[in-house]
Short mmCIF file of C-alpha atoms and ligand atoms in Angstrom, two decimals:
data_model
loop_
_atom_site.label_atom_id
_atom_site.label_comp_id
_atom_site.label_asym_id
_atom_site.label_seq_id
_atom_site.Cartn_x
_atom_site.Cartn_y
_atom_site.Cartn_z
CA MET G 4 13.34 -4.92 10.79
CA LEU G 5 13.05 -5.72 14.47
CA GLY G 6 16.53 -5.25 15.87
CA GLU G 7 18.79 -7.26 13.59
CA GLN G 8 16.05 -9.51 12.32
CA LYS G 9 14.06 -9.16 9.13
CA VAL G 10 10.31 -9.49 9.53
CA VAL G 11 7.64 -11.31 7.54
CA PHE G 12 3.92 -10.63 8.01
CA SER G 13 0.92 -12.05 6.23
CA GLY G 14 -2.75 -12.63 6.90
CA VAL G 15 -5.71 -14.66 5.74
CA GLN G 16 -9.38 -13.73 6.27
CA PRO G 17 -11.50 -16.32 8.09
CA SER G 18 -14.36 -15.41 5.75
CA GLY G 19 -14.93 -18.79 4.10
CA ASN G 20 -13.42 -22.22 3.65
CA LEU G 21 -9.86 -21.82 2.47
CA THR G 22 -9.08 -22.84 -1.09
CA ILE G 23 -6.07 -24.26 -2.89
CA GLY G 24 -5.65 -20.68 -4.17
CA ASN G 25 -5.04 -19.52 -0.58
CA TYR G 26 -2.80 -22.53 -0.04
CA LEU G 27 -0.64 -22.38 -3.17
CA GLY G 28 -0.64 -18.59 -3.56
CA ALA G 29 0.04 -17.77 0.08
CA ILE G 30 0.08 -20.20 3.02
CA LYS G 31 2.36 -22.81 1.42
CA ASN G 32 4.99 -20.09 0.99
CA PHE G 33 4.83 -18.91 4.59
CA SER G 34 6.96 -21.64 6.15
CA ARG G 35 9.98 -20.94 3.95
CA PHE G 36 10.60 -17.81 6.05
CA SER G 37 10.26 -19.40 9.49
CA ASP G 38 13.92 -20.21 10.05
CA THR G 39 15.52 -16.98 8.95
CA TYR G 40 12.93 -14.26 9.62
CA LYS G 41 10.80 -13.14 12.51
CA THR G 42 7.43 -14.24 11.17
CA PHE G 43 3.91 -13.09 12.07
CA TYR G 44 0.94 -14.90 10.54
CA CYS G 45 -2.40 -13.47 11.41
CA VAL G 46 -6.03 -14.55 11.11
CA VAL G 47 -7.52 -11.22 10.04
CA ASP G 48 -11.01 -11.31 11.52
CA LEU G 49 -11.34 -7.49 11.60
CA HIS G 50 -11.04 -7.53 7.83
CA ALA G 51 -13.65 -10.27 7.51
CA ILE G 52 -16.45 -8.13 8.98
CA THR G 53 -16.29 -5.69 6.06
CA VAL G 54 -18.83 -8.11 4.60
CA ARG G 55 -21.59 -9.56 6.80
CA GLN G 56 -20.59 -12.69 8.70
CA VAL G 57 -22.61 -15.10 10.79
CA PRO G 58 -20.93 -14.68 14.22
CA ALA G 59 -20.85 -18.39 15.10
CA GLU G 60 -19.33 -19.20 11.72
CA LEU G 61 -16.75 -16.47 11.98
CA ARG G 62 -15.70 -17.85 15.37
CA ARG G 63 -15.47 -21.41 14.04
CA ARG G 64 -13.48 -20.32 11.00
CA THR G 65 -11.09 -18.31 13.12
CA TYR G 66 -10.14 -21.50 14.98
CA GLU G 67 -10.05 -23.39 11.70
CA THR G 68 -7.77 -20.91 9.98
CA LEU G 69 -5.34 -21.00 12.88
CA ALA G 70 -5.39 -24.82 12.83
CA LEU G 71 -4.84 -24.76 9.07
CA TYR G 72 -1.80 -22.53 9.45
CA MET G 73 -0.27 -25.18 11.66
CA ALA G 74 -1.51 -28.08 9.52
CA CYS G 75 0.18 -26.43 6.53
CA GLY G 76 3.49 -26.64 8.35
CA LEU G 77 3.74 -23.50 10.47
CA ASP G 78 5.25 -24.43 13.80
CA GLU G 79 3.74 -22.28 16.55
CA LYS G 80 7.11 -22.16 18.28
CA LYS G 81 8.89 -20.74 15.26
CA ASN G 82 6.13 -18.39 14.05
CA THR G 83 3.92 -15.92 15.85
CA LEU G 84 0.41 -17.15 14.99
CA PHE G 85 -2.38 -14.93 16.20
CA VAL G 86 -5.84 -13.45 15.72
CA GLN G 87 -6.03 -9.82 14.62
CA SER G 88 -8.89 -8.68 16.89
CA GLN G 89 -6.96 -9.94 19.95
CA VAL G 90 -4.28 -7.29 19.39
CA SER G 91 -6.07 -3.96 19.66
CA ALA G 92 -3.17 -2.01 18.14
CA HIS G 93 -4.35 -3.12 14.67
CA ALA G 94 -7.59 -1.17 14.95
CA GLU G 95 -5.79 1.72 16.60
CA LEU G 96 -3.10 2.10 13.96
CA GLY G 97 -5.74 1.43 11.31
CA TRP G 98 -7.57 4.59 12.35
CA ILE G 99 -4.38 6.62 12.41
CA LEU G 100 -3.40 5.44 8.93
CA ASP G 101 -6.90 6.28 7.67
CA CYS G 102 -5.80 9.84 8.24
CA TYR G 103 -2.75 9.28 6.02
CA THR G 104 -4.61 7.57 3.18
CA MET G 105 -6.28 9.59 0.46
CA PHE G 106 -9.87 9.17 -0.67
CA GLY G 107 -8.64 9.04 -4.26
CA GLU G 108 -6.20 6.23 -3.48
CA LEU G 109 -8.89 4.11 -1.85
CA SER G 110 -11.30 4.82 -4.70
CA ARG G 111 -8.86 3.25 -7.14
CA MET G 112 -8.65 -0.10 -5.34
CA THR G 113 -9.99 -2.81 -7.62
CA GLN G 114 -10.97 -5.05 -4.70
CA PHE G 115 -13.17 -2.25 -3.34
CA LYS G 116 -14.83 -1.86 -6.72
CA ASP G 117 -15.36 -5.63 -7.05
CA LYS G 118 -16.69 -6.06 -3.53
CA SER G 119 -18.99 -3.05 -3.75
CA ALA G 120 -20.50 -4.50 -6.90
CA LYS G 121 -20.95 -7.87 -5.15
CA HIS G 122 -22.34 -6.44 -1.90
CA ALA G 123 -24.30 -3.49 -3.25
CA GLN G 124 -26.56 -3.49 -0.15
CA ASN G 125 -23.63 -3.06 2.22
CA ILE G 126 -20.99 -0.70 0.84
CA ASN G 127 -19.79 0.28 4.30
CA ALA G 128 -16.92 2.60 5.23
CA GLY G 129 -14.86 -0.36 6.45
CA LEU G 130 -14.95 -1.93 3.00
CA PHE G 131 -13.60 1.33 1.66
CA THR G 132 -10.82 1.83 4.23
CA TYR G 133 -9.88 -1.87 4.31
CA PRO G 134 -6.45 -1.14 2.73
CA SER G 135 -5.42 1.25 5.54
CA LEU G 136 -6.16 -1.47 8.10
CA MET G 137 -4.11 -3.87 6.00
CA ALA G 138 -1.29 -1.31 5.95
CA ALA G 139 -1.57 -1.10 9.75
CA ASP G 140 -1.24 -4.90 10.03
CA ILE G 141 1.96 -4.80 8.04
CA LEU G 142 3.54 -1.62 9.38
CA LEU G 143 2.90 -2.44 13.06
CA TYR G 144 5.60 -5.10 12.97
CA GLN G 145 8.18 -3.17 10.91
CA THR G 146 7.64 -5.78 8.20
CA ASP G 147 10.21 -6.28 5.44
CA VAL G 148 8.46 -8.96 3.38
CA VAL G 149 4.77 -9.75 2.79
CA PRO G 150 4.05 -13.08 1.03
CA VAL G 151 0.72 -12.81 -0.85
CA GLY G 152 -1.04 -13.74 -4.08
CA ILE G 153 -1.12 -11.22 -6.93
CA ASP G 154 -4.62 -9.97 -5.99
CA GLN G 155 -3.08 -8.23 -2.95
CA LYS G 156 -0.40 -6.39 -4.92
CA GLN G 157 -2.34 -3.15 -5.20
CA HIS G 158 -3.05 -3.10 -1.45
CA LEU G 159 0.59 -3.76 -0.76
CA GLU G 160 1.71 -0.90 -2.95
CA LEU G 161 -0.66 1.38 -1.08
CA ALA G 162 0.82 0.18 2.23
CA ARG G 163 4.24 1.18 0.91
CA ASP G 164 2.96 4.60 -0.13
CA ILE G 165 1.37 5.15 3.28
CA ALA G 166 4.61 4.19 5.03
CA LEU G 167 6.65 6.52 2.82
CA ARG G 168 4.19 9.36 3.35
CA PHE G 169 4.19 8.95 7.12
CA ASN G 170 7.99 8.67 7.24
CA GLN G 171 8.37 11.76 5.14
CA LEU G 172 6.11 13.81 7.40
CA HIS G 173 7.29 12.49 10.76
CA GLY G 174 10.76 11.05 10.19
CA ASP G 175 11.68 7.40 9.97
CA THR G 176 8.89 5.44 11.68
CA PHE G 177 7.94 2.44 9.57
CA THR G 178 9.94 -0.09 7.57
CA VAL G 179 8.78 0.10 3.94
CA PRO G 180 7.66 -3.44 3.05
CA ASP G 181 8.20 -5.49 -0.11
CA GLY G 182 5.88 -8.15 -1.46
CA TYR G 183 6.87 -11.74 -2.02
CA ILE G 184 4.76 -13.09 -4.84
CA ASN G 185 5.35 -16.64 -6.04
CA THR G 186 4.98 -16.10 -9.78
CA ASP G 187 4.15 -19.76 -10.44
CA THR G 188 1.11 -19.82 -8.17
CA MET G 189 0.20 -16.16 -7.68
CA LYS G 190 -3.24 -16.56 -9.25
CA ILE G 191 -4.99 -19.91 -9.16
CA MET G 192 -8.09 -19.73 -11.33
CA SER G 193 -11.65 -20.97 -10.88
CA LEU G 194 -12.20 -24.48 -12.28
CA ALA G 195 -15.57 -23.45 -13.73
CA GLU G 196 -14.55 -20.10 -15.14
CA PRO G 197 -10.78 -20.17 -15.66
CA THR G 198 -10.49 -16.48 -16.53
CA ALA G 199 -11.59 -15.59 -12.95
CA LYS G 200 -9.65 -16.03 -9.72
CA MET G 201 -10.50 -19.03 -7.54
CA SER G 202 -12.22 -17.41 -4.57
CA LYS G 203 -13.43 -18.73 -1.22
CA SER G 204 -16.64 -16.72 -1.63
CA ASP G 205 -17.54 -18.28 -4.99
CA PRO G 206 -21.11 -19.61 -4.70
CA ASN G 207 -20.40 -22.43 -7.18
CA PRO G 208 -18.77 -25.25 -5.17
CA ASN G 209 -17.50 -26.96 -8.34
CA ALA G 210 -15.41 -23.91 -9.20
CA VAL G 211 -13.35 -24.15 -6.05
CA VAL G 212 -11.17 -26.83 -4.47
CA TYR G 213 -11.06 -26.38 -0.70
CA ILE G 214 -7.99 -27.39 1.26
CA LEU G 215 -10.16 -29.66 3.40
CA ASP G 216 -12.13 -31.29 0.56
CA THR G 217 -12.25 -35.09 0.56
CA LYS G 218 -10.38 -36.96 -2.14
CA ASP G 219 -13.70 -37.87 -3.82
CA ASP G 220 -14.70 -34.21 -3.98
CA ILE G 221 -11.32 -33.21 -5.35
CA MET G 222 -11.39 -35.90 -8.06
CA ARG G 223 -14.94 -34.96 -9.05
CA LYS G 224 -14.19 -31.23 -9.25
CA PHE G 225 -11.11 -31.70 -11.43
CA LYS G 226 -13.01 -34.11 -13.66
CA ARG G 227 -15.57 -31.36 -14.30
CA ALA G 228 -13.01 -28.59 -14.74
CA VAL G 229 -13.62 -26.42 -17.80
CA THR G 230 -10.91 -26.89 -20.47
CA ASP G 231 -10.98 -26.44 -24.26
CA SER G 232 -11.58 -28.51 -27.35
CA GLU G 233 -7.99 -28.88 -28.49
CA ALA G 234 -7.27 -32.03 -26.42
CA CYS G 235 -3.60 -31.19 -26.09
CA VAL G 236 -1.92 -30.67 -22.72
CA ARG G 237 0.30 -27.67 -23.30
CA MET G 238 0.74 -24.24 -21.81
CA ALA G 239 -0.50 -21.61 -24.29
CA GLU G 240 -2.32 -18.34 -24.55
CA GLY G 241 -6.09 -18.78 -24.59
CA LYS G 242 -5.93 -22.21 -22.93
CA ASP G 243 -6.87 -20.77 -19.53
CA GLY G 244 -8.38 -23.95 -18.13
CA ILE G 245 -5.45 -26.18 -19.10
CA ASN G 246 -2.88 -23.55 -18.07
CA ASN G 247 -4.49 -23.45 -14.63
CA LEU G 248 -4.51 -27.25 -14.31
CA ILE G 249 -0.84 -27.39 -15.36
CA THR G 250 -0.02 -24.76 -12.72
CA ILE G 251 -1.82 -26.75 -10.02
CA TYR G 252 -0.24 -30.02 -11.12
CA ARG G 253 3.22 -28.46 -11.12
CA ALA G 254 2.70 -26.96 -7.67
CA PHE G 255 1.86 -30.37 -6.20
CA THR G 256 4.47 -32.42 -8.09
CA GLY G 257 7.37 -30.00 -8.49
CA LYS G 258 7.52 -30.78 -12.24
CA THR G 259 8.45 -28.23 -14.91
CA VAL G 260 6.06 -27.23 -17.72
CA GLU G 261 8.15 -29.24 -20.21
CA GLU G 262 8.00 -32.33 -18.02
CA VAL G 263 4.24 -32.06 -17.73
CA GLU G 264 3.79 -31.54 -21.49
CA ARG G 265 6.00 -34.54 -22.20
CA GLU G 266 4.24 -36.72 -19.65
CA PHE G 267 0.83 -36.10 -21.26
CA ASP G 268 1.95 -35.95 -24.87
CA GLY G 269 -0.65 -37.79 -26.96
CA ARG G 270 -2.92 -38.41 -23.96
CA GLY G 271 -6.41 -36.97 -23.48
CA TYR G 272 -7.70 -34.45 -20.95
CA GLY G 273 -9.44 -37.23 -18.99
CA ASP G 274 -6.08 -38.78 -18.04
CA PHE G 275 -4.60 -35.41 -17.24
CA LYS G 276 -7.48 -34.27 -15.03
CA GLU G 277 -7.30 -37.53 -13.11
CA ALA G 278 -3.56 -37.04 -12.54
CA VAL G 279 -4.10 -33.45 -11.34
CA GLY G 280 -6.82 -34.64 -8.94
CA GLU G 281 -4.57 -37.42 -7.59
CA ALA G 282 -1.61 -35.07 -7.11
CA CYS G 283 -3.75 -32.46 -5.37
CA ALA G 284 -5.55 -34.95 -3.10
CA GLU G 285 -2.27 -36.63 -2.22
CA GLY G 286 -0.51 -33.29 -1.60
CA LEU G 287 -3.29 -32.12 0.71
CA ARG G 288 -3.66 -35.43 2.58
CA PRO G 289 -1.10 -34.61 5.31
CA VAL G 290 -2.68 -31.17 5.76
CA ARG G 291 -6.13 -32.73 6.13
CA GLU G 292 -4.89 -35.30 8.62
CA GLU G 293 -2.97 -32.82 10.71
CA PHE G 294 -5.93 -30.44 10.64
CA ALA G 295 -8.24 -33.16 12.00
CA ARG G 296 -5.82 -33.84 14.83
CA LEU G 297 -5.29 -30.17 15.72
CA SER G 298 -8.88 -29.02 15.49
CA ALA G 299 -9.91 -31.67 18.01
CA ASP G 300 -7.85 -29.84 20.63
CA LYS G 301 -9.53 -26.50 21.19
CA ALA G 302 -7.62 -25.80 24.39
CA PHE G 303 -4.34 -26.12 22.51
CA LEU G 304 -5.55 -23.76 19.76
CA GLU G 305 -6.58 -21.27 22.42
CA SER G 306 -3.16 -21.44 24.04
CA VAL G 307 -1.50 -20.83 20.66
CA MET G 308 -3.77 -17.82 20.08
CA LYS G 309 -3.07 -16.43 23.52
CA ASN G 310 0.72 -16.78 23.25
CA GLY G 311 0.66 -15.40 19.72
CA ALA G 312 -1.42 -12.37 20.72
CA ASP G 313 0.85 -11.64 23.70
CA GLU G 314 3.95 -11.83 21.54
CA ALA G 315 2.44 -9.75 18.72
CA ALA G 316 1.14 -7.14 21.20
CA TYR G 317 4.64 -6.76 22.62
CA TYR G 318 6.07 -5.73 19.24
CA ALA G 319 2.99 -3.75 18.27
CA ARG G 320 3.31 -1.67 21.44
CA LYS G 321 6.83 -0.65 20.48
CA THR G 322 5.69 0.69 17.13
CA MET G 323 2.62 2.34 18.67
CA SER G 324 4.64 4.20 21.24
CA LYS G 325 6.86 5.57 18.45
CA VAL G 326 3.79 6.55 16.42
CA ARG G 327 2.07 8.23 19.38
CA ARG G 328 5.17 10.25 20.15
CA LYS G 329 5.55 11.38 16.53
CA LEU G 330 1.90 12.41 16.33
CA GLY G 331 1.97 14.44 19.50
CA PHE G 332 -0.37 12.25 21.56
CA VAL G 333 0.11 12.77 25.28
CA ASN G 334 1.32 9.64 27.08
P1 TYM C 673 -7.50 -13.39 1.47
O1 TYM C 673 -8.02 -13.91 2.77
O2 TYM C 673 -8.46 -13.07 0.41
O3 TYM C 673 -6.47 -14.43 0.87
C1 TYM C 673 -5.39 -14.93 1.63
C2 TYM C 673 -4.17 -15.07 0.75
O4 TYM C 673 -4.44 -15.97 -0.33
C3 TYM C 673 -4.10 -15.35 -1.56
N1 TYM C 673 -5.04 -15.85 -2.60
C4 TYM C 673 -4.67 -16.41 -3.75
N2 TYM C 673 -3.47 -16.67 -4.28
C5 TYM C 673 -3.43 -17.27 -5.49
N3 TYM C 673 -4.56 -17.63 -6.19
C6 TYM C 673 -5.79 -17.39 -5.68
N4 TYM C 673 -6.87 -17.76 -6.35
C7 TYM C 673 -5.88 -16.75 -4.41
N5 TYM C 673 -6.92 -16.37 -3.63
C8 TYM C 673 -6.38 -15.80 -2.53
C9 TYM C 673 -4.25 -13.87 -1.32
O5 TYM C 673 -3.50 -13.11 -2.24
C10 TYM C 673 -3.73 -13.75 0.10
O6 TYM C 673 -2.32 -13.67 0.11
N6 TYM C 673 -6.37 -8.60 2.34
C11 TYM C 673 -5.92 -9.96 2.52
C12 TYM C 673 -5.70 -10.34 3.97
C13 TYM C 673 -4.78 -9.43 4.72
C14 TYM C 673 -3.38 -9.34 4.59
C15 TYM C 673 -2.96 -8.37 5.52
C16 TYM C 673 -2.46 -10.01 3.78
C17 TYM C 673 -5.16 -8.54 5.67
N7 TYM C 673 -4.06 -7.92 6.15
C18 TYM C 673 -1.62 -8.03 5.66
C19 TYM C 673 -1.11 -9.66 3.92
C20 TYM C 673 -0.70 -8.69 4.84
C21 TYM C 673 -6.96 -10.89 1.94
O7 TYM C 673 -8.09 -10.54 1.78
O8 TYM C 673 -6.52 -12.17 1.74
#
């Protein structure tokens, strides 16, 4: 809580082209909070460098992610949109919370285990302490609600534990946050391997639909999506590919599972995949168009970043001064 107002915080890494998993699982849900909460949406570039980035690409994607936030419906006047590395309190509180996070807790994080396996040449300390920095992001703004996909649940629970631990030792300092996970779209799966999460770092471009893909790309990727041999559009255990396509179709059309099953009763997968592709391409068209308009105006994006960072820093300073006092740092 900030004063009387409840707070929402979330972040997206500018570490690759954003996917419909990022869109449906997270960003699309962000705007529902804009009118009633104080909302902070951050481009988390400090998190992105836990794996090696090409600097020029990181910079470009930072602009792009900010533009995508707005293209997905986040009004910069109603939401604080900013870049993490431009508010130095994130790194500062991150260090402090490192000292309140246990080695054993970090060792249990599944994302750390996955990423260390994937980047075996670069298992750096930042990759390991990533969740304390994420806790800092959230706790800096006295956040009540964190909208994320299910893959972030474990990190979020750790952020809660860190907040509780700190509060217990030093008295009430941080709001203890809750997650907001949209159960319909919390885990969009890869089109090529529907038992795995759709991920922006997937090297197989056919596995992933990017928010900014052209309609032709989208249609082609859905056409190739892995399904099963049953040729029946219904939601069922073991039908991972079809379940995922139904989820995506529902998210773009607002239809229920029953409506989708009825609509495609007696029709083949070819028809269904085409309909999913159409719905997805059509749903993303306004985002794509708005993105093209916004990303042409770099000066505007820079002014949004600057205002967002100033606003975020103002609130972050309040929390930091409380934290410094509690820790015994001399002012
Ligand atoms: P990141 O950048 O990997 O993903 C951004 C958001 O997209 C969600 N997401 C998905 N949801 C459904 N299906 C998928 N296939 C899918 N892939 C990604 C993620 O759950 C996330 O909500 N650690 C975070 C970034 C972060 C953060 C924070 C989030 C840093 N600090 C503070 C919230 C609060 C991450 O790596 O997200």
